[in-house]
């Protein structure tokens, strides 16, 4: 009766080929590089290394922040367009300016 209570969980030991491990790691590196590019705000539509926003882009962000702050609905979201690190940092700067000048 006690033997019937014993349960085994068989597993197969896998030996990974080095080429497979290398291929998997290279894919992971590529994915992480793409993620870093996204977070930096680099993509095919923007000039590489250009982090500064154009004056009209900053003006659009200021307007979006003002609309967001003036709206009474708590569920509204900030509409800042394409999300890039440079836009996030600029919005942060706009909020900081608003708080300091309030």
Short mmCIF file of C-alpha atoms in Angstrom, two decimals:
data_model
loop_
_atom_site.label_atom_id
_atom_site.label_comp_id
_atom_site.label_asym_id
_atom_site.label_seq_id
_atom_site.Cartn_x
_atom_site.Cartn_y
_atom_site.Cartn_z
CA UNK A 1 0.00 0.00 0.00
CA UNK A 2 2.79 2.44 0.77
CA UNK A 3 4.38 1.63 -2.58
CA UNK A 4 1.29 2.94 -4.36
CA UNK A 5 1.81 6.34 -2.71
CA UNK A 6 5.29 6.78 -4.19
CA UNK A 7 5.28 9.01 -7.26
CA UNK A 8 8.18 9.55 -9.60
CA UNK A 9 8.67 12.51 -11.88
CA UNK A 10 10.97 11.32 -14.64
CA UNK A 11 12.93 13.95 -16.55
CA UNK A 12 15.25 13.62 -19.50
CA UNK A 13 18.67 15.13 -19.02
CA UNK A 14 19.37 17.38 -21.98
CA UNK A 15 22.86 18.02 -23.18
CA UNK A 16 22.82 21.17 -25.26
CA UNK A 17 25.10 21.45 -28.22
CA UNK A 18 27.43 24.45 -27.99
CA UNK A 19 26.25 25.73 -31.39
CA UNK A 20 22.67 25.77 -30.16
CA UNK A 21 23.63 27.64 -26.99
CA UNK A 22 25.64 30.17 -29.02
CA UNK A 23 22.74 30.70 -31.45
CA UNK A 24 20.33 31.22 -28.55
CA UNK A 25 22.66 33.70 -26.83
CA UNK A 26 23.21 35.65 -30.06
CA UNK A 27 19.44 35.94 -30.50
CA UNK A 28 19.14 37.19 -26.91
CA UNK A 29 21.90 39.77 -27.50
CA UNK A 30 20.15 40.99 -30.66
CA UNK A 31 16.84 41.32 -28.81
CA UNK A 32 18.49 43.28 -25.99
CA UNK A 33 20.26 45.58 -28.48
CA UNK A 34 16.90 46.32 -30.12
CA UNK A 35 15.41 47.05 -26.70
CA UNK A 36 18.24 49.47 -25.89
CA UNK A 37 17.70 51.25 -29.22
CA UNK A 38 14.01 51.60 -28.41
CA UNK A 39 14.71 52.94 -24.94
CA UNK A 40 17.19 55.45 -26.34
CA UNK A 41 14.63 56.55 -28.89
CA UNK A 42 16.66 55.43 -31.88
CA UNK A 43 14.82 54.01 -34.85
CA UNK A 44 14.88 54.10 -38.63
CA UNK A 45 12.85 57.33 -38.76
CA UNK A 46 15.10 59.36 -36.49
CA UNK A 47 18.68 60.38 -37.01
CA UNK A 48 21.08 58.17 -35.11
CA UNK A 49 22.47 59.94 -32.05
CA UNK A 50 19.97 62.80 -32.21
CA UNK A 51 18.32 62.90 -28.79
CA UNK A 52 17.07 66.50 -28.89
CA UNK A 53 13.46 67.19 -29.82
CA UNK A 54 12.55 69.86 -32.33
CA UNK A 55 10.93 73.01 -30.90
CA UNK A 56 7.53 72.11 -32.43
CA UNK A 57 7.75 68.61 -30.91
CA UNK A 58 8.42 70.13 -27.49
CA UNK A 59 5.52 72.55 -27.99
CA UNK A 60 3.24 69.59 -28.82
CA UNK A 61 4.39 67.84 -25.63
CA UNK A 62 3.75 70.97 -23.55
CA UNK A 63 0.23 71.18 -25.01
CA UNK A 64 -0.37 67.47 -24.32
CA UNK A 65 0.80 67.86 -20.71
CA UNK A 66 -1.42 70.92 -20.21
CA UNK A 67 -4.45 69.07 -21.61
CA UNK A 68 -3.66 66.13 -19.36
CA UNK A 69 -3.37 68.27 -16.24
CA UNK A 70 -6.48 70.36 -17.02
CA UNK A 71 -8.69 67.30 -17.60
CA UNK A 72 -10.84 66.38 -14.59
CA UNK A 73 -11.33 62.72 -15.59
CA UNK A 74 -8.92 60.58 -13.53
CA UNK A 75 -8.86 57.86 -16.18
CA UNK A 76 -7.44 60.04 -18.93
CA UNK A 77 -3.98 59.19 -20.19
CA UNK A 78 -1.23 61.48 -21.37
CA UNK A 79 -1.15 61.50 -25.18
CA UNK A 80 2.50 62.11 -25.97
CA UNK A 81 2.70 60.38 -29.34
CA UNK A 82 5.43 57.89 -30.05
CA UNK A 83 7.06 56.88 -26.78
CA UNK A 84 10.81 57.30 -26.80
CA UNK A 85 13.27 57.92 -24.01
CA UNK A 86 13.89 61.49 -25.22
CA UNK A 87 10.13 62.21 -25.14
CA UNK A 88 9.78 60.70 -21.67
CA UNK A 89 12.65 62.81 -20.37
CA UNK A 90 11.19 65.93 -22.01
CA UNK A 91 7.76 65.30 -20.44
CA UNK A 92 9.48 64.85 -17.09
CA UNK A 93 11.19 68.21 -17.59
CA UNK A 94 7.87 69.85 -18.52
CA UNK A 95 6.19 68.51 -15.38
CA UNK A 96 9.15 69.70 -13.27
CA UNK A 97 8.90 73.20 -14.77
CA UNK A 98 5.15 73.27 -14.09
CA UNK A 99 5.63 72.28 -10.46
CA UNK A 100 8.41 74.78 -9.89
CA UNK A 101 6.41 77.66 -11.45
CA UNK A 102 3.13 76.82 -9.71
#
